[in-house]
N, CA and C atoms as an extended XYZ file, in Angstrom:
567
Properties=species:S:1:pos:R:3:atomname:S:1:resname:S:1:resid:I:1 pbc="F F F"
N         0.845       -1.186        0.000 N   ALA     1
C         0.000        0.000        0.000 CA  ALA     1
C         0.878        1.233        0.000 C   ALA     1
N         0.388        2.249       -0.595 N   CYS     2
C         1.162        3.481       -0.729 CA  CYS     2
C         0.573        4.545        0.178 C   CYS     2
N         0.772        4.388        1.456 N   LEU     3
C         0.301        5.381        2.405 CA  LEU     3
C         1.461        6.268        2.790 C   LEU     3
N         1.200        7.271        3.579 N   ILE     4
C         2.227        8.247        3.929 CA  ILE     4
C         3.495        7.572        4.429 C   ILE     4
N         3.352        6.557        5.223 N   THR     5
C         4.545        5.910        5.752 CA  THR     5
C         5.094        4.870        4.802 C   THR     5
N         4.425        4.656        3.679 N   GLY     6
C         4.873        3.651        2.715 CA  GLY     6
C         5.611        4.289        1.561 C   GLY     6
N         5.269        3.878        0.371 N   CYS     7
C         5.904        4.308       -0.865 CA  CYS     7
C         5.840        5.818       -1.016 C   CYS     7
N         6.964        6.436       -1.260 N   LEU     8
C         6.986        7.882       -1.445 CA  LEU     8
C         6.992        8.276       -2.906 C   LEU     8
N         7.113        7.331       -3.775 N   ALA     9
C         7.271        7.667       -5.185 CA  ALA     9
C         5.960        7.921       -5.887 C   ALA     9
N         4.877        8.025       -5.168 N   GLY    10
C         3.606        8.163       -5.829 CA  GLY    10
C         3.201        6.835       -6.444 C   GLY    10
N         3.861        5.779       -6.027 N   CYS    11
C         3.595        4.412       -6.460 CA  CYS    11
C         3.809        4.183       -7.943 C   CYS    11
N         4.554        5.040       -8.610 N   ASP    12
C         4.850        4.832      -10.021 CA  ASP    12
C         6.195        4.156      -10.209 C   ASP    12
N         6.946        4.010       -9.151 N   GLY    13
C         8.273        3.448       -9.279 CA  GLY    13
C         9.297        4.558       -9.336 C   GLY    13
N        10.504        4.198       -9.734 N   PHE    14
C        11.596        5.142       -9.752 CA  PHE    14
C        12.014        5.407      -11.188 C   PHE    14
N        12.806        6.438      -11.359 N   PHE    15
C        13.376        6.777      -12.649 CA  PHE    15
C        14.331        5.668      -13.067 C   PHE    15
N        14.157        5.164      -14.246 N   GLU    16
C        15.047        4.125      -14.771 CA  GLU    16
C        16.002        4.765      -15.763 C   GLU    16
N        17.259        4.389      -15.695 N   ALA    17
C        18.252        4.948      -16.603 CA  ALA    17
C        19.280        3.897      -16.949 C   ALA    17
N        19.918        4.085      -18.088 N   PRO    18
C        20.987        3.149      -18.418 CA  PRO    18
C        22.201        3.315      -17.509 C   PRO    18
N        22.209        4.388      -16.725 N   HIS    19
C        23.323        4.622      -15.804 CA  HIS    19
C        23.238        3.627      -14.654 C   HIS    19
N        24.308        2.905      -14.416 N   GLY    20
C        24.328        1.877      -13.384 CA  GLY    20
C        24.081        2.403      -11.985 C   GLY    20
N        24.529        3.623      -11.693 N   GLY    21
C        24.336        4.200      -10.365 CA  GLY    21
C        22.871        4.415      -10.044 C   GLY    21
N        22.104        4.854      -11.035 N   VAL    22
C        20.670        5.075      -10.824 CA  VAL    22
C        19.979        3.749      -10.560 C   VAL    22
N        20.263        2.770      -11.393 N   ASN    23
C        19.626        1.462      -11.212 CA  ASN    23
C        20.050        0.798       -9.913 C   ASN    23
N        21.323        0.946       -9.535 N   SER    24
C        21.787        0.401       -8.256 CA  SER    24
C        21.085        1.087       -7.096 C   SER    24
N        20.938        2.399       -7.203 N   GLY    25
C        20.229        3.145       -6.164 CA  GLY    25
C        18.783        2.708       -6.052 C   GLY    25
N        18.129        2.504       -7.195 N   ASN    26
C        16.734        2.062       -7.178 CA  ASN    26
C        16.596        0.689       -6.527 C   ASN    26
N        17.511       -0.198       -6.869 N   GLU    27
C        17.481       -1.546       -6.273 CA  GLU    27
C        17.713       -1.471       -4.767 C   GLU    27
N        18.669       -0.653       -4.356 N   ALA    28
C        18.961       -0.513       -2.922 CA  ALA    28
C        17.760        0.074       -2.187 C   ALA    28
N        17.134        1.090       -2.769 N   LEU    29
C        15.985        1.710       -2.117 CA  LEU    29
C        14.804        0.747       -2.057 C   LEU    29
N        14.615       -0.039       -3.096 N   SER    30
C        13.548       -1.049       -3.087 CA  SER    30
C        13.776       -2.092       -1.998 C   SER    30
N        15.051       -2.328       -1.655 N   ALA    31
C        15.409       -3.286       -0.605 CA  ALA    31
C        15.536       -2.607        0.757 C   ALA    31
N        15.055       -1.365        0.877 N   ASP    32
C        15.108       -0.583        2.121 CA  ASP    32
C        16.525       -0.280        2.585 C   ASP    32
N        17.472       -0.257        1.665 N   ASN    33
C        18.842        0.134        1.962 CA  ASN    33
C        18.995        1.596        1.560 C   ASN    33
N        18.521        2.485        2.406 N   VAL    34
C        18.467        3.911        2.086 CA  VAL    34
C        19.865        4.496        1.914 C   VAL    34
N        20.773        4.171        2.797 N   GLU    35
C        22.132        4.726        2.700 CA  GLU    35
C        22.829        4.241        1.433 C   GLU    35
N        22.635        2.981        1.083 N   GLY    36
C        23.205        2.459       -0.158 CA  GLY    36
C        22.626        3.163       -1.378 C   GLY    36
N        21.317        3.439       -1.326 N   ALA    37
C        20.666        4.148       -2.431 CA  ALA    37
C        21.226        5.560       -2.559 C   ALA    37
N        21.374        6.242       -1.434 N   LEU    38
C        21.901        7.608       -1.480 CA  LEU    38
C        23.318        7.637       -2.043 C   LEU    38
N        24.136        6.675       -1.661 N   ALA    39
C        25.504        6.620       -2.178 CA  ALA    39
C        25.505        6.376       -3.692 C   ALA    39
N        24.647        5.479       -4.155 N   ALA    40
C        24.571        5.196       -5.588 CA  ALA    40
C        24.060        6.407       -6.364 C   ALA    40
N        23.072        7.102       -5.815 N   TYR    41
C        22.551        8.295       -6.486 CA  TYR    41
C        23.591        9.403       -6.528 C   TYR    41
N        24.380        9.543       -5.477 N   GLU    42
C        25.443       10.548       -5.465 CA  GLU    42
C        26.449       10.270       -6.579 C   GLU    42
N        26.797        8.997       -6.749 N   ALA    43
C        27.730        8.632       -7.819 CA  ALA    43
C        27.122        8.940       -9.186 C   ALA    43
N        25.861        8.671       -9.354 N   ALA    44
C        25.195        8.944      -10.631 CA  ALA    44
C        25.081       10.439      -10.888 C   ALA    44
N        24.921       11.229       -9.832 N   ALA    45
C        24.757       12.673       -9.979 CA  ALA    45
C        25.998       13.332      -10.585 C   ALA    45
N        27.157       12.716      -10.412 N   ALA    46
C        28.377       13.274      -10.999 CA  ALA    46
C        28.292       13.258      -12.528 C   ALA    46
N        27.596       12.262      -13.074 N   GLU    47
C        27.471       12.151      -14.528 CA  GLU    47
C        26.145       12.696      -15.048 C   GLU    47
N        25.153       12.827      -14.176 N   LEU    48
C        23.838       13.341      -14.569 CA  LEU    48
C        23.467       14.524      -13.678 C   LEU    48
N        24.228       15.629      -13.753 N   PRO    49
C        24.027       16.702      -12.779 CA  PRO    49
C        22.693       17.437      -12.892 C   PRO    49
N        22.108       17.537      -14.047 N   GLU    50
C        20.869       18.296      -14.241 CA  GLU    50
C        19.713       17.361      -14.602 C   GLU    50
N        19.522       16.333      -13.832 N   SER    51
C        18.492       15.355      -14.130 CA  SER    51
C        17.335       15.471      -13.139 C   SER    51
N        16.169       15.969      -13.583 N   PRO    52
C        15.024       16.033      -12.679 CA  PRO    52
C        14.623       14.645      -12.168 C   PRO    52
N        14.774       13.656      -13.018 N   GLU    53
C        14.403       12.300      -12.621 CA  GLU    53
C        15.300       11.787      -11.506 C   GLU    53
N        16.605       12.099      -11.607 N   LEU    54
C        17.525       11.695      -10.544 CA  LEU    54
C        17.243       12.495       -9.274 C   LEU    54
N        16.891       13.776       -9.411 N   ASP    55
C        16.489       14.556       -8.236 CA  ASP    55
C        15.266       13.931       -7.573 C   ASP    55
N        14.353       13.429       -8.374 N   PHE    56
C        13.163       12.738       -7.872 CA  PHE    56
C        13.567       11.531       -7.028 C   PHE    56
N        14.406       10.669       -7.591 N   ASP    57
C        14.849        9.474       -6.861 CA  ASP    57
C        15.621        9.853       -5.591 C   ASP    57
N        16.490       10.836       -5.704 N   ARG    58
C        17.262       11.271       -4.533 CA  ARG    58
C        16.346       11.850       -3.461 C   ARG    58
N        15.342       12.603       -3.881 N   GLY    59
C        14.389       13.165       -2.928 CA  GLY    59
C        13.637       12.091       -2.170 C   GLY    59
N        13.241       11.046       -2.870 N   ILE    60
C        12.537        9.937       -2.229 CA  ILE    60
C        13.449        9.256       -1.207 C   ILE    60
N        14.703        9.029       -1.601 N   ALA    61
C        15.656        8.381       -0.694 CA  ALA    61
C        15.948        9.262        0.517 C   ALA    61
N        16.100       10.550        0.301 N   LEU    62
C        16.360       11.463        1.419 CA  LEU    62
C        15.180       11.512        2.383 C   LEU    62
N        13.973       11.464        1.847 N   SER    63
C        12.797       11.450        2.721 CA  SER    63
C        12.747       10.163        3.534 C   SER    63
N        13.087        9.053        2.898 N   ALA    64
C        13.119        7.779        3.621 CA  ALA    64
C        14.175        7.795        4.719 C   ALA    64
N        15.215        8.620        4.537 N   ALA    65
C        16.276        8.749        5.545 CA  ALA    65
C        15.937        9.820        6.586 C   ALA    65
N        14.728       10.365        6.520 N   ASN    66
C        14.269       11.425        7.433 CA  ASN    66
C        15.114       12.692        7.332 C   ASN    66
N        15.655       12.948        6.164 N   ARG    67
C        16.373       14.186        5.886 CA  ARG    67
C        15.401       15.070        5.096 C   ARG    67
N        14.406       15.546        5.822 N   HIS    68
C        13.228       16.138        5.204 CA  HIS    68
C        13.496       17.408        4.403 C   HIS    68
N        14.278       18.306        4.936 N   ASP    69
C        14.527       19.554        4.217 CA  ASP    69
C        15.234       19.274        2.892 C   ASP    69
N        16.274       18.444        2.936 N   GLU    70
C        16.994       18.082        1.713 CA  GLU    70
C        16.069       17.365        0.730 C   GLU    70
N        15.215       16.490        1.247 N   ALA    71
C        14.306       15.724        0.391 CA  ALA    71
C        13.359       16.647       -0.361 C   ALA    71
N        12.742       17.563        0.362 N   THR    72
C        11.782       18.444       -0.305 CA  THR    72
C        12.492       19.373       -1.290 C   THR    72
N        13.712       19.792       -0.986 N   GLN    73
C        14.449       20.633       -1.929 CA  GLN    73
C        14.756       19.875       -3.219 C   GLN    73
N        15.161       18.621       -3.098 N   ARG    74
C        15.431       17.788       -4.283 CA  ARG    74
C        14.156       17.588       -5.102 C   ARG    74
N        13.074       17.293       -4.416 N   LEU    75
C        11.818       17.058       -5.130 CA  LEU    75
C        11.307       18.348       -5.783 C   LEU    75
N        11.500       19.479       -5.128 N   LEU    76
C        11.119       20.747       -5.755 CA  LEU    76
C        11.969       21.020       -7.002 C   LEU    76
N        13.232       20.638       -6.949 N   ARG    77
C        14.087       20.754       -8.153 CA  ARG    77
C        13.577       19.848       -9.253 C   ARG    77
N        13.077       18.672       -8.889 N   ALA    78
C        12.550       17.747       -9.899 CA  ALA    78
C        11.331       18.326      -10.602 C   ALA    78
N        10.622       19.237       -9.952 N   LEU    79
C         9.467       19.879      -10.586 CA  LEU    79
C         9.870       20.786      -11.748 C   LEU    79
N        11.145       21.091      -11.875 N   GLN    80
C        11.610       21.953      -12.962 CA  GLN    80
C        11.630       21.222      -14.302 C   GLN    80
N        11.185       19.987      -14.323 N   THR    81
C        11.180       19.191      -15.540 CA  THR    81
C        10.274       19.809      -16.596 C   THR    81
N        10.613       19.568      -17.846 N   LYS    82
C         9.781       20.015      -18.958 CA  LYS    82
C         8.757       18.941      -19.326 C   LYS    82
N         8.872       17.778      -18.730 N   ASP    83
C         7.973       16.658      -18.998 CA  ASP    83
C         6.740       16.779      -18.106 C   ASP    83
N         5.639       17.251      -18.671 N   SER    84
C         4.431       17.483      -17.875 CA  SER    84
C         3.822       16.184      -17.348 C   SER    84
N         4.112       15.062      -17.968 N   SER    85
C         3.563       13.796      -17.470 CA  SER    85
C         4.286       13.316      -16.208 C   SER    85
N         5.449       13.885      -15.935 N   PHE    86
C         6.252       13.516      -14.765 CA  PHE    86
C         5.831       14.302      -13.518 C   PHE    86
N         5.289       15.496      -13.720 N   ALA    87
C         4.942       16.389      -12.605 CA  ALA    87
C         3.974       15.776      -11.598 C   ALA    87
N         2.922       15.054      -12.000 N   PRO    88
C         2.028       14.468      -10.981 CA  PRO    88
C         2.742       13.502      -10.033 C   PRO    88
N         3.693       12.749      -10.547 N   SER    89
C         4.462       11.842       -9.677 CA  SER    89
C         5.312       12.624       -8.694 C   SER    89
N         5.885       13.729       -9.161 N   VAL    90
C         6.712       14.555       -8.275 CA  VAL    90
C         5.834       15.189       -7.202 C   VAL    90
N         4.659       15.688       -7.602 N   HIS    91
C         3.755       16.278       -6.609 CA  HIS    91
C         3.310       15.233       -5.581 C   HIS    91
N         3.035       14.013       -6.031 N   ALA    92
C         2.646       12.947       -5.100 CA  ALA    92
C         3.779       12.653       -4.121 C   ALA    92
N         5.012       12.606       -4.630 N   ALA    93
C         6.165       12.348       -3.762 CA  ALA    93
C         6.387       13.513       -2.798 C   ALA    93
N         6.198       14.746       -3.273 N   LEU    94
C         6.326       15.909       -2.389 CA  LEU    94
C         5.262       15.872       -1.297 C   LEU    94
N         4.039       15.519       -1.657 N   GLY    95
C         2.986       15.427       -0.657 CA  GLY    95
C         3.308       14.395        0.402 C   GLY    95
N         3.816       13.263       -0.029 N   ALA    96
C         4.184       12.219        0.929 CA  ALA    96
C         5.384       12.647        1.773 C   ALA    96
N         6.353       13.341        1.154 N   ALA    97
C         7.536       13.791        1.900 CA  ALA    97
C         7.160       14.830        2.956 C   ALA    97
N         6.313       15.789        2.587 N   TYR    98
C         5.871       16.782        3.579 CA  TYR    98
C         5.051       16.113        4.681 C   TYR    98
N         4.282       15.106        4.329 N   SER    99
C         3.500       14.378        5.343 CA  SER    99
C         4.408       13.658        6.326 C   SER    99
N         5.443       13.012        5.815 N   ARG   100
C         6.409       12.342        6.694 CA  ARG   100
C         7.077       13.341        7.621 C   ARG   100
N         7.422       14.494        7.077 N   TRP   101
C         8.058       15.552        7.861 CA  TRP   101
C         7.107       15.996        8.966 C   TRP   101
N         5.842       16.206        8.627 N   ALA   102
C         4.846       16.623        9.619 CA  ALA   102
C         4.679       15.572       10.706 C   ALA   102
N         4.633       14.305       10.316 N   LEU   103
C         4.523       13.237       11.315 CA  LEU   103
C         5.715       13.251       12.259 C   LEU   103
N         6.920       13.447       11.711 N   ASP   104
C         8.109       13.506       12.559 CA  ASP   104
C         8.063       14.708       13.496 C   ASP   104
N         7.575       15.849       13.004 N   LEU   105
C         7.437       17.030       13.866 CA  LEU   105
C         6.439       16.773       14.987 C   LEU   105
N         5.341       16.108       14.666 N   GLU   106
C         4.346       15.780       15.696 CA  GLU   106
C         4.929       14.849       16.746 C   GLU   106
N         5.668       13.845       16.297 N   ARG   107
C         6.287       12.909       17.244 CA  ARG   107
C         7.292       13.628       18.136 C   ARG   107
N         8.098       14.498       17.552 N   ALA   108
C         9.096       15.237       18.327 CA  ALA   108
C         8.422       16.154       19.339 C   ALA   108
N         7.351       16.823       18.916 N   ALA   109
C         6.641       17.719       19.833 CA  ALA   109
C         5.961       16.927       20.940 C   ALA   109
N         5.418       15.767       20.608 N   SER   110
C         4.800       14.926       21.636 CA  SER   110
C         5.839       14.447       22.643 C   SER   110
N         7.020       14.094       22.152 N   SER   111
C         8.104       13.682       23.050 CA  SER   111
C         8.525       14.840       23.950 C   SER   111
N         8.576       16.038       23.374 N   ALA   112
C         8.942       17.218       24.168 CA  ALA   112
C         7.877       17.497       25.219 C   ALA   112
N         6.605       17.287       24.870 N   SER   113
C         5.520       17.480       25.835 CA  SER   113
C         5.628       16.484       26.978 C   SER   113
N         5.935       15.244       26.637 N   ALA   114
C         6.087       14.218       27.674 CA  ALA   114
C         7.273       14.536       28.575 C   ALA   114
N         8.365       15.009       27.988 N   ALA   115
C         9.546       15.368       28.786 CA  ALA   115
C         9.234       16.550       29.694 C   ALA   115
N         8.467       17.514       29.184 N   ALA   116
C         8.093       18.670       29.999 CA  ALA   116
C         7.212       18.244       31.163 C   ALA   116
N         6.326       17.304       30.934 N   ALA   117
C         5.458       16.809       32.007 CA  ALA   117
C         6.282       16.094       33.075 C   ALA   117
N         7.291       15.320       32.655 N   ARG   118
C         8.170       14.651       33.618 CA  ARG   118
C         8.953       15.673       34.426 C   ARG   118
N         9.453       16.711       33.748 N   ASP   119
C        10.223       17.747       34.442 CA  ASP   119
C         9.367       18.483       35.460 C   ASP   119
N         8.113       18.740       35.134 N   GLN   120
C         7.226       19.421       36.067 CA  GLN   120
C         6.934       18.547       37.277 C   GLN   120
N         6.959       17.254       37.079 N   ALA   121
C         6.708       16.331       38.184 CA  ALA   121
C         7.837       16.365       39.216 C   ALA   121
N         9.025       16.779       38.791 N   VAL   122
C        10.164       16.845       39.712 CA  VAL   122
C        10.477       18.290       40.095 C   VAL   122
N         9.481       19.141       40.096 N   ASP   123
C         9.576       20.533       40.529 CA  ASP   123
C        10.533       21.386       39.700 C   ASP   123
N        10.625       21.113       38.427 N   ALA   124
C        11.402       21.969       37.532 CA  ALA   124
C        10.541       23.171       37.145 C   ALA   124
N        11.151       24.251       36.676 N   PRO   125
C        10.351       25.414       36.271 CA  PRO   125
C         9.382       25.037       35.151 C   PRO   125
N         8.185       25.562       35.223 N   ALA   126
C         7.152       25.243       34.227 CA  ALA   126
C         7.511       25.860       32.878 C   ALA   126
N         7.501       25.027       31.857 N   VAL   127
C         7.759       25.460       30.490 CA  VAL   127
C         6.588       24.984       29.649 C   VAL   127
N         6.049       25.873       28.859 N   GLU   128
C         4.918       25.509       28.004 CA  GLU   128
C         5.408       24.573       26.899 C   GLU   128
N         4.915       23.333       26.845 N   PRO   129
C         5.349       22.402       25.807 CA  PRO   129
C         4.770       22.818       24.451 C   PRO   129
N         5.477       22.491       23.375 N   PRO   130
C         4.972       22.854       22.056 CA  PRO   130
C         3.715       22.053       21.705 C   PRO   130
N         2.832       22.677       20.970 N   ASP   131
C         1.623       22.010       20.506 CA  ASP   131
C         1.981       21.202       19.257 C   ASP   131
N         1.896       19.864       19.313 N   PRO   132
C         2.297       19.047       18.169 CA  PRO   132
C         1.548       19.391       16.880 C   PRO   132
N         0.260       19.654       16.975 N   ALA   133
C        -0.517       19.955       15.774 CA  ALA   133
C        -0.082       21.282       15.154 C   ALA   133
N         0.137       22.289       15.978 N   ALA   134
C         0.541       23.596       15.464 CA  ALA   134
C         1.940       23.556       14.868 C   ALA   134
N         2.809       22.748       15.441 N   THR   135
C         4.173       22.634       14.940 CA  THR   135
C         4.202       22.038       13.539 C   THR   135
N         3.360       21.058       13.294 N   ALA   136
C         3.372       20.342       12.020 CA  ALA   136
C         2.414       20.912       10.980 C   ALA   136
N         1.521       21.791       11.378 N   LEU   137
C         0.472       22.270       10.467 CA  LEU   137
C         0.999       22.832        9.144 C   LEU   137
N         2.036       23.657        9.118 N   PRO   138
C         2.512       24.164        7.815 CA  PRO   138
C         2.959       23.060        6.864 C   PRO   138
N         3.547       22.011        7.402 N   LYS   139
C         3.982       20.890        6.549 CA  LYS   139
C         2.768       20.114        6.030 C   LYS   139
N         1.769       19.917        6.890 N   TRP   140
C         0.542       19.252        6.443 CA  TRP   140
C        -0.122       20.066        5.331 C   TRP   140
N        -0.133       21.389        5.476 N   GLU   141
C        -0.757       22.233        4.454 CA  GLU   141
C        -0.024       22.117        3.123 C   GLU   141
N         1.299       22.070        3.158 N   ARG   142
C         2.068       21.875        1.918 CA  ARG   142
C         1.798       20.503        1.321 C   ARG   142
N         1.667       19.493        2.184 N   ALA   143
C         1.345       18.150        1.699 CA  ALA   143
C         0.012       18.163        0.962 C   ALA   143
N        -0.984       18.803        1.548 N   VAL   144
C        -2.310       18.881        0.911 CA  VAL   144
C        -2.186       19.542       -0.451 C   VAL   144
N        -1.457       20.648       -0.521 N   ASP   145
C        -1.299       21.376       -1.778 CA  ASP   145
C        -0.713       20.483       -2.869 C   ASP   145
N         0.363       19.784       -2.559 N   HIS   146
C         1.020       18.949       -3.567 CA  HIS   146
C         0.189       17.721       -3.927 C   HIS   146
N        -0.458       17.123       -2.955 N   LEU   147
C        -1.299       15.958       -3.253 CA  LEU   147
C        -2.475       16.356       -4.134 C   LEU   147
N        -3.069       17.513       -3.872 N   GLU   148
C        -4.165       17.991       -4.725 CA  GLU   148
C        -3.678       18.241       -6.146 C   GLU   148
N        -2.485       18.822       -6.293 N   LYS   149
C        -1.924       19.060       -7.625 CA  LYS   149
C        -1.699       17.742       -8.362 C   LYS   149
N        -1.259       16.741       -7.651 N   SER   150
C        -1.062       15.436       -8.275 CA  SER   150
C        -2.386       14.852       -8.762 C   SER   150
N        -3.410       14.989       -7.942 N   LEU   151
C        -4.713       14.410       -8.286 CA  LEU   151
C        -5.435       15.180       -9.387 C   LEU   151
N        -5.038       16.409       -9.658 N   ARG   152
C        -5.654       17.162      -10.758 CA  ARG   152
C        -5.316       16.545      -12.111 C   ARG   152
N        -4.174       15.875      -12.183 N   SER   153
C        -3.717       15.313      -13.450 CA  SER   153
C        -4.042       13.841      -13.627 C   SER   153
N        -4.242       13.153      -12.534 N   ARG   154
C        -4.508       11.711      -12.621 CA  ARG   154
C        -5.205       11.252      -11.349 C   ARG   154
N        -5.889       10.161      -11.454 N   THR   155
C        -6.553        9.586      -10.290 CA  THR   155
C        -5.696        8.439       -9.781 C   THR   155
N        -5.330        8.512       -8.527 N   ASP   156
C        -4.519        7.469       -7.905 CA  ASP   156
C        -5.076        7.243       -6.501 C   ASP   156
N        -5.597        6.054       -6.222 N   PRO   157
C        -6.210        5.821       -4.905 CA  PRO   157
C        -5.239        5.981       -3.736 C   PRO   157
N        -3.970        5.707       -3.948 N   ASP   158
C        -2.998        5.859       -2.868 CA  ASP   158
C        -2.727        7.331       -2.565 C   ASP   158
N        -2.624        8.135       -3.601 N   VAL   159
C        -2.432        9.569       -3.398 CA  VAL   159
C        -3.694       10.158       -2.771 C   VAL   159
N        -4.849        9.677       -3.192 N   LEU   160
C        -6.107       10.136       -2.605 CA  LEU   160
C        -6.166        9.802       -1.113 C   LEU   160
N        -5.704        8.628       -0.738 N   ARG   161
C        -5.670        8.236        0.676 CA  ARG   161
C        -4.704        9.123        1.461 C   ARG   161
N        -3.537        9.413        0.878 N   ASN   162
C        -2.597       10.311        1.541 CA  ASN   162
C        -3.212       11.694        1.721 C   ASN   162
N        -3.957       12.149        0.715 N   LEU   163
C        -4.625       13.449        0.820 CA  LEU   163
C        -5.658       13.423        1.941 C   LEU   163
N        -6.395       12.345        2.042 N   GLU   164
C        -7.393       12.226        3.113 CA  GLU   164
C        -6.728       12.328        4.495 C   GLU   164
N        -5.617       11.653        4.668 N   ILE   165
C        -4.903       11.690        5.943 CA  ILE   165
C        -4.415       13.112        6.232 C   ILE   165
N        -3.833       13.757        5.229 N   ALA   166
C        -3.316       15.117        5.419 CA  ALA   166
C        -4.442       16.102        5.717 C   ALA   166
N        -5.566       15.961        5.027 N   LEU   167
C        -6.695       16.866        5.273 CA  LEU   167
C        -7.243       16.708        6.692 C   LEU   167
N        -7.236       15.484        7.203 N   LEU   168
C        -7.697       15.270        8.579 CA  LEU   168
C        -6.772       15.940        9.590 C   LEU   168
N        -5.514       16.112        9.247 N   ARG   169
C        -4.579       16.804       10.139 CA  ARG   169
C        -4.730       18.318       10.020 C   ARG   169
N        -5.028       18.804        8.813 N   VAL   170
C        -5.183       20.238        8.594 CA  VAL   170
C        -6.506       20.732        9.168 C   VAL   170
N        -7.558       19.962        8.965 N   ASP   171
C        -8.892       20.362        9.417 CA  ASP   171
C        -9.563       19.159       10.075 C   ASP   171
N        -9.234       18.889       11.341 N   PRO   172
C        -9.776       17.702       12.009 CA  PRO   172
C       -11.294       17.792       12.174 C   PRO   172
N       -11.948       16.641       12.263 N   PRO   173
C       -13.398       16.657       12.457 CA  PRO   173
C       -13.772       17.316       13.779 C   PRO   173
N       -14.956       17.878       13.818 N   CYS   174
C       -15.414       18.615       15.002 CA  CYS   174
C       -15.355       17.771       16.277 C   CYS   174
N       -15.661       16.501       16.176 N   ALA   175
C       -15.701       15.642       17.357 CA  ALA   175
C       -14.341       15.518       18.041 C   ALA   175
N       -13.262       15.754       17.303 N   SER   176
C       -11.940       15.584       17.904 CA  SER   176
C       -11.285       16.906       18.287 C   SER   176
N       -11.966       18.007       18.109 N   ARG   177
C       -11.391       19.314       18.414 CA  ARG   177
C       -11.514       19.657       19.888 C   ARG   177
N       -10.703       20.597       20.311 N   ASN   178
C       -10.736       21.090       21.676 CA  ASN   178
C       -11.997       21.932       21.853 C   ASN   178
N       -12.838       21.569       22.811 N   ASP   179
C       -14.100       22.270       23.029 CA  ASP   179
C       -14.038       23.273       24.166 C   ASP   179
N       -12.873       23.744       24.484 N   GLU   180
C       -12.720       24.682       25.593 CA  GLU   180
C       -13.589       25.930       25.418 C   GLU   180
N       -13.666       26.416       24.191 N   HIS   181
C       -14.407       27.647       23.945 CA  HIS   181
C       -15.848       27.399       23.496 C   HIS   181
N       -16.186       26.165       23.222 N   GLU   182
C       -17.541       25.852       22.771 CA  GLU   182
C       -17.943       24.464       23.264 C   GLU   182
N       -18.203       24.333       24.567 N   PRO   183
C       -18.498       23.016       25.136 CA  PRO   183
C       -19.977       22.629       24.993 C   PRO   183
N       -20.466       22.575       23.775 N   ASN   184
C       -21.880       22.266       23.598 CA  ASN   184
C       -22.098       21.102       22.624 C   ASN   184
N       -21.381       20.031       22.836 N   ASP   185
C       -21.493       18.877       21.957 CA  ASP   185
C       -22.652       17.957       22.312 C   ASP   185
N       -23.181       18.081       23.512 N   ARG   186
C       -24.257       17.186       23.917 CA  ARG   186
C       -25.585       17.704       23.358 C   ARG   186
N       -26.525       16.820       23.029 N   PRO   187
C       -27.808       17.259       22.442 CA  PRO   187
C       -28.562       18.259       23.301 C   PRO   187
N       -28.511       18.133       24.613 N   GLU   188
C       -29.267       19.062       25.465 CA  GLU   188
C       -28.673       20.472       25.455 C   GLU   188
N       -27.461       20.638       24.965 N   GLN   189
C       -26.848       21.952       24.939 CA  GLN   189
C       -27.139       22.630       23.628 C   GLN   189
């Protein structure tokens, strides 16, 4: 399945080239050897410096390595392609990469909140923990933007599922929102 935590390539596969480094990188990434893939792509980049397709593959590998800023920069470079049929795959990969980044930000903020709660338990000075949703929201919004752009050109159920997940983070359902300012969810209210 091609969900946010799964395939980042928009489920179309990777760029294929007669260059051995690209194919070696693709094989390594398919085998979950992210570092091996990155090394192979770096070697290929010396001979294919202006390749949007190689930037695409490198971006996917960097995202899998949780090097989010580098990944999104590579994928944004891949959007400079003149091949309009390639752009939906790049947008799908960008949406998935931003989603992974947002998930990592949420996890980090949740860990910081838990650490702050532990510190308060031992009489440390009170520090307001970061709000995980607010920390990740800009990345979720970028994910939504790119996933929508991908879906404008083609229908892909996996990209649609990723969009659904991202939209739920950007605009959660009313039942899961904080009701501090509007506590009237019960029928009698």
